[in-house]
Amino acid sequence: MFNYIKETIMAPSTRSSSSTNKTSNTDTTEKDLKSCNSLTAAAPMRGYKITDNNRTRKFGIGANSLEMLLSKANSKFPLQDIHIYLASDGFEVSDDDYFYSLPAQTLFIVAGPDSVITTDPDFEFERLRQESPLLKVADIFYDFIEKHPEKFRRMITQYELQKQRRVLDNTKAHLSLREEHMEWFKGGEERFHSKEEAMSMRAQTRVRGYYYKTKEELTRNPLYRQNAKARQVINSVLEQFRYLLIGCDYFSMMFDRKCQQKHEFLSHQLQQDEEETDGAASVPKRLRQLIKDYTKRNNILDKWSVSLCSNLGDFYCQGSYSDNGNCCSRQHSINPYASRENLILFQVWNLDHQIELCRSILPSLVANVEKLVTQPQLKCSLHHKRVIDISVLEYFLEIFSLKNLKLVHITCHEKTQRTNNSNGRLVCSECHEYCIVQELMEVDDESP
C-alpha cells in the first residue's frame, strides 16, 4: 500500500495537458525525487535479516531505507506484491519512520499482503509440537477423534467401565518429584523437576493456544487488513491480552494441585467424594515481574486464578454445556498425577468455551472495533460518554479464564452451536475495567 501511494503521487501524469502543466509536474516530481534521494543518502547503511514465512532460507542484507530493503528482499524472494513483517510479532512495516526506529539485525519476514504471518514464538511452538513425542501423541488423538468420533466415544466409555471394575493404582498419586516417580516423567516431561511444574506448563500451553488462535483470527480478518485504525486497535488489544496473561502467569494454576485457591465447584464435588468415601510465561524479565506484582496487588484476576483439582490431583468433569451447571451427570473424573496412562488420557479432556470463541467472542470483538473506528461519536451505555476502547478485560476473561471455560471429559464436549453471546462492549474513560487495564499497561512507566 505504501509503495502504491508513493508511486501514484510521484509518477508523472500520462494524461494530455498543456506544456505548462507538464513542466510543473516534471519539476515537482524531480524535486520530490531529489528530496527522497537526499533522505536515503543521509541514512546510514545497516544490516538486517530476511526470511520467508516457512523459514526455508535466511539472508543478511544491507539497506538504508524501506524501499531498498523491499527491493533487495524481492530479489531473494520474488513476489508480485511484496510486503515485510516483523518476525517477532508479525506486524507489517510500511513506512520509513518506523523502519528507521528498528535496530540493526532485525529479522523480517517477506510475504504477500494477505499472508497469515508465523511469528517466531508461533514457529518455535510448532517446531516443539513436531519434535515432542507427547504432543505428537496428542495430534494422533485429535486426528482420530475428528475422523471417528462415535468410535472414540465408545472406546472411552468402555475404558471408563473397565476403570470402574478395577481399582487403578493410585498409590503414587501423592508423589511429586521426578526421582520419586521416574516413569511418570517419560516421553516429554523429563525436563521438569516435579509433577506440579509439568502440569502447570500444560495449563499454560492450552491458554497460549487460545492466544495464538485469537491472534490468527483477528489479524486475518479483512477489517484488520483494510482499516489502519482498526489494525491499530486490534494490535493494542492483543498487547493488552499479553500483559494480562503475563499477570496471571497464563493461568498456570488451573492444573496445579498445590495452588491453595480452588474453584468453587470443587468444594461441592469434594464434599460428595468424602461422603462416598465415608460410606464406602518476548517481555523482559523485570517487566514480567512488575506486571505480575501489579496484577496480584490489585486483585485483578484473583477470582479466576484458581486450581481445578484437589490437593491429591483429582479432576472432575464440570458437565456438558446442556447440563447448565458444574455437575457431570456421568461423574467423569481423572487423576493425571497418578500414572503416565492417566496423564496421556488427560490430553483429551477439553477446556470448553461456554460462549464460543470463533462463533461469538471474536466476531463480537471485531464488530465492536469496527464501531469504534467508524462511529467515534457513540456513547458508553453506562456513563453516556464518548467511547474510546473495547472492553478488553471482559473479552480477556471470556477467551482465557475459567469465567467462561469449563473442564470437560471428551464425551461431554458438545460441538453444537450455542445461543449465548459475548458480553463484550464499548467502554469510555470512566469505565472501571478500562482504567484497570490502562494502569496495567503503564506499570513500567511508573516504576523507579
Coordinates of C-alpha atoms in Angstrom, one line a residue:
M1 CA 0.0 0.0 0.0
F2 CA 2.9 2.4 0.9
N3 CA 4.6 1.7 -2.5
Y4 CA 1.3 2.1 -4.4
I5 CA 0.6 5.5 -2.8
K6 CA 4.2 6.7 -3.3
E7 CA 4.3 5.6 -6.9
T8 CA 0.9 7.3 -7.5
I9 CA 1.9 10.6 -6.0
M10 CA 5.4 10.7 -7.5
A11 CA 4.7 9.3 -11.0
P12 CA 4.4 11.9 -13.8
S13 CA 0.9 12.3 -15.3
T14 CA 0.3 10.4 -18.5
R15 CA -2.8 12.4 -19.4
S16 CA -2.7 15.1 -22.2
S17 CA -2.3 18.6 -20.7
S18 CA -0.7 21.9 -21.5
S19 CA 3.0 22.3 -21.7
T20 CA 2.9 24.4 -18.5
N21 CA 1.3 21.6 -16.6
K22 CA 3.8 19.1 -17.9
T23 CA 6.7 21.4 -16.9
S24 CA 5.1 21.9 -13.5
N25 CA 4.5 18.2 -12.9
T26 CA 8.0 17.4 -14.1
D27 CA 9.6 20.0 -11.8
T28 CA 7.5 18.8 -8.8
T29 CA 8.5 15.2 -9.5
E30 CA 12.2 16.0 -9.8
K31 CA 12.1 17.9 -6.5
D32 CA 10.3 15.0 -4.7
L33 CA 12.8 12.5 -6.1
K34 CA 15.8 14.7 -5.1
S35 CA 14.3 15.1 -1.6
C36 CA 13.7 11.4 -1.3
N37 CA 17.2 10.6 -2.6
S38 CA 18.8 13.1 -0.1
L39 CA 17.0 11.4 2.8
T40 CA 18.1 8.0 1.6
A41 CA 21.7 9.2 1.1
A42 CA 21.7 10.7 4.6
A43 CA 20.6 7.5 6.3
P44 CA 23.4 5.1 7.2
M45 CA 23.6 1.6 5.8
R46 CA 22.6 -1.1 8.4
G47 CA 22.5 -4.9 8.3
Y48 CA 19.2 -6.8 8.5
K49 CA 18.0 -10.3 8.1
I50 CA 15.1 -11.6 6.0
T51 CA 13.4 -14.9 5.7
D52 CA 10.2 -16.3 4.3
N53 CA 7.1 -17.4 6.3
N54 CA 8.2 -21.0 6.4
R55 CA 11.9 -20.2 7.4
T56 CA 13.2 -22.2 4.4
R57 CA 16.0 -19.7 3.8
K58 CA 17.5 -16.7 5.6
F59 CA 19.6 -13.9 4.1
G60 CA 21.6 -11.0 5.6
I61 CA 21.2 -7.8 3.6
G62 CA 22.2 -4.1 4.0
A63 CA 19.8 -1.3 3.5
N64 CA 19.3 2.4 4.4
S65 CA 15.6 2.7 3.5
L66 CA 12.5 0.7 3.4
E67 CA 12.4 0.9 -0.4
M68 CA 15.9 -0.5 -0.6
L69 CA 15.1 -3.3 1.8
L70 CA 11.9 -4.2 -0.2
S71 CA 13.9 -4.2 -3.5
K72 CA 16.7 -6.4 -2.1
A73 CA 14.1 -8.7 -0.4
N74 CA 12.3 -9.1 -3.7
S75 CA 15.5 -10.3 -5.4
K76 CA 15.8 -13.0 -2.8
F77 CA 12.1 -13.9 -2.6
P78 CA 10.4 -12.8 -5.8
L79 CA 6.8 -11.9 -5.1
Q80 CA 4.3 -10.0 -7.2
D81 CA 3.2 -7.8 -4.3
I82 CA 5.9 -7.9 -1.6
H83 CA 5.5 -6.8 2.0
I84 CA 7.7 -7.2 5.0
Y85 CA 6.7 -8.0 8.6
L86 CA 8.5 -8.2 11.9
A87 CA 9.3 -11.8 12.8
S88 CA 8.9 -11.0 16.5
D89 CA 5.2 -10.1 16.4
G90 CA 4.0 -10.3 12.8
F91 CA 3.2 -6.6 12.4
E92 CA 3.8 -5.0 9.0
V93 CA 6.5 -2.4 8.4
S94 CA 5.1 0.1 6.0
D95 CA 6.8 3.4 6.4
D96 CA 10.4 4.7 6.7
D97 CA 9.9 6.5 10.1
Y98 CA 9.1 3.2 11.8
F99 CA 11.7 1.4 9.7
Y100 CA 14.4 3.7 11.0
S101 CA 13.4 3.1 14.6
L102 CA 14.2 -0.6 14.3
P103 CA 17.6 -1.8 15.4
A104 CA 20.2 -3.4 13.1
Q105 CA 20.0 -7.2 12.6
T106 CA 16.2 -7.1 13.0
L107 CA 14.7 -10.2 11.3
F108 CA 11.9 -9.5 8.8
I109 CA 9.5 -12.0 7.2
V110 CA 8.9 -11.5 3.4
A111 CA 5.3 -12.4 2.4
G112 CA 2.3 -11.3 0.4
P113 CA -0.2 -8.7 1.6
D114 CA -2.8 -11.2 2.8
S115 CA -0.5 -13.8 4.4
V116 CA -1.1 -15.0 7.9
I117 CA 2.4 -14.4 9.4
T118 CA 4.0 -17.1 11.5
T119 CA 5.9 -15.2 14.2
D120 CA 9.0 -16.5 15.9
P121 CA 7.1 -17.7 19.0
D122 CA 4.5 -19.4 16.8
F123 CA 7.2 -21.0 14.7
E124 CA 9.1 -22.3 17.8
F125 CA 5.9 -23.7 19.3
E126 CA 5.1 -25.5 16.1
R127 CA 8.6 -26.9 15.9
L128 CA 8.3 -28.1 19.5
R129 CA 5.0 -29.7 18.7
Q130 CA 6.5 -31.6 15.8
E131 CA 9.5 -32.8 17.8
S132 CA 7.8 -33.6 21.1
P133 CA 6.7 -37.3 21.3
L134 CA 4.0 -36.4 23.8
L135 CA 2.5 -33.6 21.6
K136 CA 2.6 -36.0 18.6
V137 CA 0.5 -38.4 20.6
A138 CA -2.0 -35.6 21.2
D139 CA -2.1 -34.9 17.4
I140 CA -2.8 -38.6 16.8
F141 CA -5.6 -38.5 19.4
Y142 CA -7.3 -35.5 17.9
D143 CA -6.9 -36.7 14.3
F144 CA -8.6 -40.0 15.3
I145 CA -11.3 -38.1 17.2
E146 CA -12.2 -36.0 14.2
K147 CA -12.4 -39.0 11.8
H148 CA -14.1 -41.4 14.1
P149 CA -16.0 -39.5 16.8
E150 CA -18.5 -42.2 17.6
K151 CA -15.9 -45.0 17.7
F152 CA -13.8 -42.9 20.1
R153 CA -16.7 -42.3 22.4
R154 CA -17.4 -46.0 22.5
M155 CA -13.7 -46.6 23.3
I156 CA -13.7 -44.1 26.1
T157 CA -17.0 -45.4 27.6
Q158 CA -15.6 -48.9 27.5
Y159 CA -12.5 -47.7 29.3
E160 CA -14.5 -45.9 31.9
L161 CA -16.5 -49.1 32.6
Q162 CA -13.2 -51.1 32.9
K163 CA -11.9 -48.5 35.3
Q164 CA -15.0 -48.9 37.5
R165 CA -14.5 -52.6 37.6
R166 CA -10.9 -52.4 38.8
V167 CA -9.2 -50.1 41.2
L168 CA -6.5 -48.1 39.4
D169 CA -3.1 -47.9 41.1
N170 CA -3.2 -44.5 42.8
T171 CA -0.6 -45.3 45.4
K172 CA 1.9 -43.0 43.6
A173 CA -0.5 -40.1 43.1
H174 CA 0.8 -38.2 46.1
L175 CA 4.4 -38.4 44.9
S176 CA 5.7 -35.2 43.4
L177 CA 9.4 -35.2 42.4
R178 CA 10.9 -36.8 39.3
E179 CA 13.2 -39.1 41.3
E180 CA 10.2 -40.4 43.2
H181 CA 8.1 -41.4 40.2
M182 CA 10.5 -41.7 37.2
E183 CA 8.1 -43.5 34.8
W184 CA 5.6 -40.6 35.1
F185 CA 8.1 -38.2 33.5
K186 CA 8.9 -40.3 30.4
G187 CA 8.2 -39.0 26.9
G188 CA 8.3 -35.2 27.3
E189 CA 8.3 -34.3 30.9
E190 CA 11.9 -35.2 31.6
R191 CA 12.9 -31.5 31.8
F192 CA 10.6 -30.9 34.8
H193 CA 11.5 -31.5 38.4
S194 CA 8.0 -32.1 39.7
K195 CA 4.6 -33.1 38.5
E196 CA 3.1 -29.8 39.6
E197 CA 5.6 -28.0 37.3
A198 CA 4.7 -30.2 34.4
M199 CA 1.0 -29.8 34.9
S200 CA 1.4 -26.0 35.2
M201 CA 3.1 -25.9 31.9
R202 CA 0.3 -28.0 30.3
A203 CA -2.2 -25.4 31.5
Q204 CA -0.1 -22.6 30.1
T205 CA 0.2 -24.4 26.8
R206 CA -3.5 -24.6 26.4
V207 CA -4.0 -20.9 27.3
R208 CA -1.2 -19.9 24.9
G209 CA -3.0 -21.9 22.2
Y210 CA -6.1 -19.7 22.7
Y211 CA -3.9 -16.6 22.4
Y212 CA -2.4 -17.8 19.1
K213 CA -5.9 -18.8 17.8
T214 CA -7.3 -15.4 18.8
K215 CA -4.3 -13.5 17.2
E216 CA -4.6 -15.6 14.0
E217 CA -8.4 -15.0 13.6
L218 CA -8.1 -11.2 14.3
T219 CA -5.1 -10.5 12.1
R220 CA -6.5 -12.4 9.1
N221 CA -9.8 -10.5 9.3
P222 CA -10.5 -8.1 6.4
L223 CA -11.1 -5.3 8.8
Y224 CA -7.6 -5.7 10.2
R225 CA -6.1 -5.8 6.7
Q226 CA -8.0 -2.9 5.2
N227 CA -8.5 -0.4 8.0
A228 CA -5.4 1.2 9.6
K229 CA -7.3 2.5 12.6
A230 CA -8.9 -0.9 13.2
R231 CA -5.5 -2.6 12.9
Q232 CA -4.1 -0.2 15.5
V233 CA -6.9 -1.0 17.9
I234 CA -6.6 -4.8 17.4
N235 CA -2.8 -4.6 17.9
S236 CA -3.4 -2.8 21.1
V237 CA -5.9 -5.3 22.3
L238 CA -3.5 -8.2 21.6
E239 CA -0.8 -6.4 23.5
Q240 CA -3.2 -5.9 26.5
F241 CA -4.2 -9.5 26.4
R242 CA -0.5 -10.4 26.6
Y243 CA 0.1 -8.2 29.6
L244 CA -2.9 -9.7 31.4
L245 CA -1.7 -13.3 30.5
I246 CA 1.7 -12.5 32.0
G247 CA 0.0 -11.1 35.1
C248 CA -1.8 -14.3 35.8
D249 CA 1.1 -16.5 34.6
Y250 CA -1.1 -17.8 31.7
F251 CA -3.4 -19.4 34.3
S252 CA -0.7 -22.0 35.2
M253 CA -2.5 -22.7 38.4
M254 CA -5.5 -24.3 36.7
F255 CA -3.8 -27.8 36.7
D256 CA -1.6 -27.2 39.8
R257 CA -2.8 -29.2 42.8
K258 CA -0.6 -27.2 45.1
C259 CA -2.4 -24.0 44.4
Q260 CA -4.4 -23.2 47.6
Q261 CA -7.2 -21.3 45.8
K262 CA -9.6 -23.9 44.4
H263 CA -12.5 -23.5 42.0
E264 CA -15.8 -23.1 43.9
F265 CA -17.4 -26.1 42.2
L266 CA -14.6 -28.3 43.8
S267 CA -15.9 -27.8 47.3
H268 CA -19.2 -29.4 46.4
Q269 CA -17.6 -32.2 44.5
L270 CA -15.0 -33.0 47.2
Q271 CA -17.8 -33.0 49.8
Q272 CA -19.6 -35.6 47.7
D273 CA -16.4 -37.6 47.5
E274 CA -15.9 -37.5 51.2
E275 CA -19.5 -38.7 51.8
E276 CA -19.0 -41.6 49.3
T277 CA -15.6 -42.5 50.9
D278 CA -17.1 -42.5 54.4
G279 CA -19.9 -44.7 53.1
A280 CA -17.6 -47.0 51.3
A281 CA 5.4 -17.4 30.8
S282 CA 9.5 -11.8 24.3
V283 CA 8.7 -9.4 27.5
P284 CA 11.8 -8.6 29.7
K285 CA 12.0 -10.5 32.9
R286 CA 11.9 -7.3 35.0
L287 CA 8.7 -6.1 33.3
R288 CA 7.1 -9.5 33.6
Q289 CA 7.7 -9.4 37.4
L290 CA 6.3 -5.8 37.6
I291 CA 3.1 -6.9 35.7
K292 CA 2.7 -10.0 38.0
D293 CA 3.2 -7.8 41.1
Y294 CA 0.7 -5.2 39.9
T295 CA -1.9 -7.8 38.9
K296 CA -1.6 -9.6 42.3
R297 CA -1.6 -6.3 44.3
N298 CA -4.8 -5.1 42.7
N299 CA -6.6 -8.4 42.7
I300 CA -7.4 -8.1 39.0
L301 CA -7.7 -11.8 38.2
D302 CA -7.8 -13.4 41.7
K303 CA -11.3 -14.8 41.3
W304 CA -10.3 -16.8 38.3
S305 CA -6.8 -17.7 39.2
V306 CA -7.8 -20.9 40.8
S307 CA -7.0 -24.6 40.6
L308 CA -9.4 -27.2 39.1
C309 CA -8.0 -30.2 41.0
S310 CA -8.0 -31.4 44.6
N311 CA -4.8 -31.5 46.7
L312 CA -4.2 -35.1 45.5
G313 CA -4.7 -34.1 41.9
D314 CA -8.2 -35.3 41.2
F315 CA -10.0 -33.5 38.3
Y316 CA -13.8 -33.7 37.9
C317 CA -15.7 -33.1 34.7
Q318 CA -17.9 -30.0 35.0
G319 CA -20.5 -31.4 32.7
S320 CA -21.6 -30.7 29.2
Y321 CA -23.0 -27.3 28.0
S322 CA -26.5 -28.6 28.1
D323 CA -26.1 -29.7 31.7
N324 CA -26.2 -26.0 32.5
G325 CA -24.1 -26.2 35.7
N326 CA -20.9 -27.6 37.1
C327 CA -22.1 -31.1 37.6
C328 CA -21.4 -34.0 35.3
S329 CA -24.3 -36.5 35.2
R330 CA -21.8 -39.3 34.2
Q331 CA -19.4 -38.4 37.1
H332 CA -16.3 -38.4 35.0
S333 CA -13.1 -37.9 37.0
I334 CA -9.3 -38.4 36.4
N335 CA -6.1 -38.0 38.3
P336 CA -3.2 -37.3 35.8
Y337 CA -0.8 -37.1 38.8
A338 CA -1.4 -40.8 39.5
S339 CA 0.1 -42.5 36.4
R340 CA 1.6 -42.0 33.0
E341 CA -1.5 -43.6 31.5
N342 CA -3.8 -41.0 33.2
L343 CA -1.5 -38.2 32.1
I344 CA -1.8 -39.1 28.5
L345 CA -5.6 -39.6 28.8
F346 CA -5.9 -36.2 30.3
Q347 CA -4.9 -34.6 27.0
V348 CA -8.4 -35.4 25.6
W349 CA -10.1 -33.6 28.5
N350 CA -11.1 -30.2 27.0
L351 CA -11.4 -26.7 28.3
D352 CA -14.8 -25.8 26.7
H353 CA -15.7 -22.2 25.9
Q354 CA -19.3 -21.8 27.1
I355 CA -19.6 -18.7 25.0
E356 CA -18.0 -19.9 21.8
L357 CA -14.6 -18.4 20.8
C358 CA -14.9 -18.3 17.0
R359 CA -18.7 -18.0 16.7
S360 CA -19.4 -15.4 19.3
I361 CA -16.4 -13.8 21.1
L362 CA -14.1 -12.9 18.2
P363 CA -16.9 -11.8 15.9
S364 CA -18.2 -9.5 18.7
L365 CA -14.7 -8.1 19.3
V366 CA -14.3 -7.4 15.6
A367 CA -17.7 -5.8 15.3
N368 CA -17.0 -3.5 18.3
V369 CA -13.6 -2.5 16.9
E370 CA -15.4 -1.6 13.6
K371 CA -17.9 0.5 15.5
L372 CA -15.1 2.2 17.4
V373 CA -13.2 3.3 14.3
T374 CA -16.2 4.2 12.1
Q375 CA -18.6 5.6 14.7
P376 CA -16.4 7.6 17.2
Q377 CA -19.4 9.6 18.3
L378 CA -21.0 6.6 20.0
K379 CA -21.7 6.9 23.8
C380 CA -20.9 4.4 26.5
S381 CA -24.1 2.6 27.7
L382 CA -23.1 3.1 31.3
H383 CA -21.8 6.6 31.6
H384 CA -23.1 8.1 28.4
K385 CA -19.6 9.4 27.4
R386 CA -17.8 9.0 24.1
V387 CA -16.4 5.5 23.7
I388 CA -12.6 5.2 23.4
D389 CA -11.9 1.5 23.6
I390 CA -13.5 -2.0 23.7
S391 CA -13.9 -3.9 26.9
V392 CA -10.6 -5.7 26.8
L393 CA -10.9 -7.2 30.2
E394 CA -14.3 -8.8 29.5
Y395 CA -13.0 -10.3 26.2
F396 CA -9.9 -11.5 28.0
L397 CA -11.9 -13.3 30.7
E398 CA -14.2 -14.9 28.0
I399 CA -11.3 -16.2 25.9
F400 CA -8.7 -17.3 28.6
S401 CA -10.3 -17.7 32.0
L402 CA -12.4 -20.1 34.0
K403 CA -15.2 -17.5 33.9
N404 CA -16.1 -18.9 30.5
L405 CA -14.0 -22.2 30.4
K406 CA -15.2 -25.5 31.8
L407 CA -13.0 -28.6 32.1
V408 CA -15.0 -31.5 30.5
H409 CA -14.4 -35.1 29.5
I410 CA -14.3 -35.6 25.8
T411 CA -17.7 -37.2 25.7
C412 CA -19.2 -34.2 27.5
H413 CA -17.8 -31.7 25.0
E414 CA -20.8 -30.8 22.8
K415 CA -20.0 -29.4 19.4
T416 CA -23.4 -28.0 18.6
Q417 CA -23.9 -24.2 18.0
R418 CA -24.9 -22.3 21.1
T419 CA -27.2 -19.4 21.6
N420 CA -25.3 -17.4 24.3
N421 CA -23.5 -14.3 23.2
S422 CA -20.4 -12.4 24.2
N423 CA -20.7 -9.7 26.9
G424 CA -18.0 -7.5 25.3
R425 CA -18.9 -3.9 24.6
L426 CA -17.5 -0.4 24.0
V427 CA -16.2 1.5 27.0
C428 CA -15.4 5.1 28.0
S429 CA -12.7 6.6 30.1
E430 CA -14.8 6.3 33.3
C431 CA -15.4 2.6 32.9
H432 CA -13.7 0.7 35.7
E433 CA -12.3 -2.1 33.6
Y434 CA -10.8 0.4 31.1
C435 CA -9.0 2.2 34.0
I436 CA -7.6 -1.1 35.4
V437 CA -6.2 -2.2 32.1
Q438 CA -4.7 1.2 31.2
E439 CA -2.9 1.3 34.6
L440 CA -1.6 -2.2 34.0
M441 CA -0.2 -1.1 30.6
E442 CA 1.6 1.9 32.2
V443 CA 3.1 -0.1 35.0
D444 CA 6.7 0.1 33.6
D445 CA 6.5 3.9 33.3
E446 CA 5.6 4.2 37.0
S447 CA 8.4 2.0 38.2
P448 CA 11.5 3.7 39.6

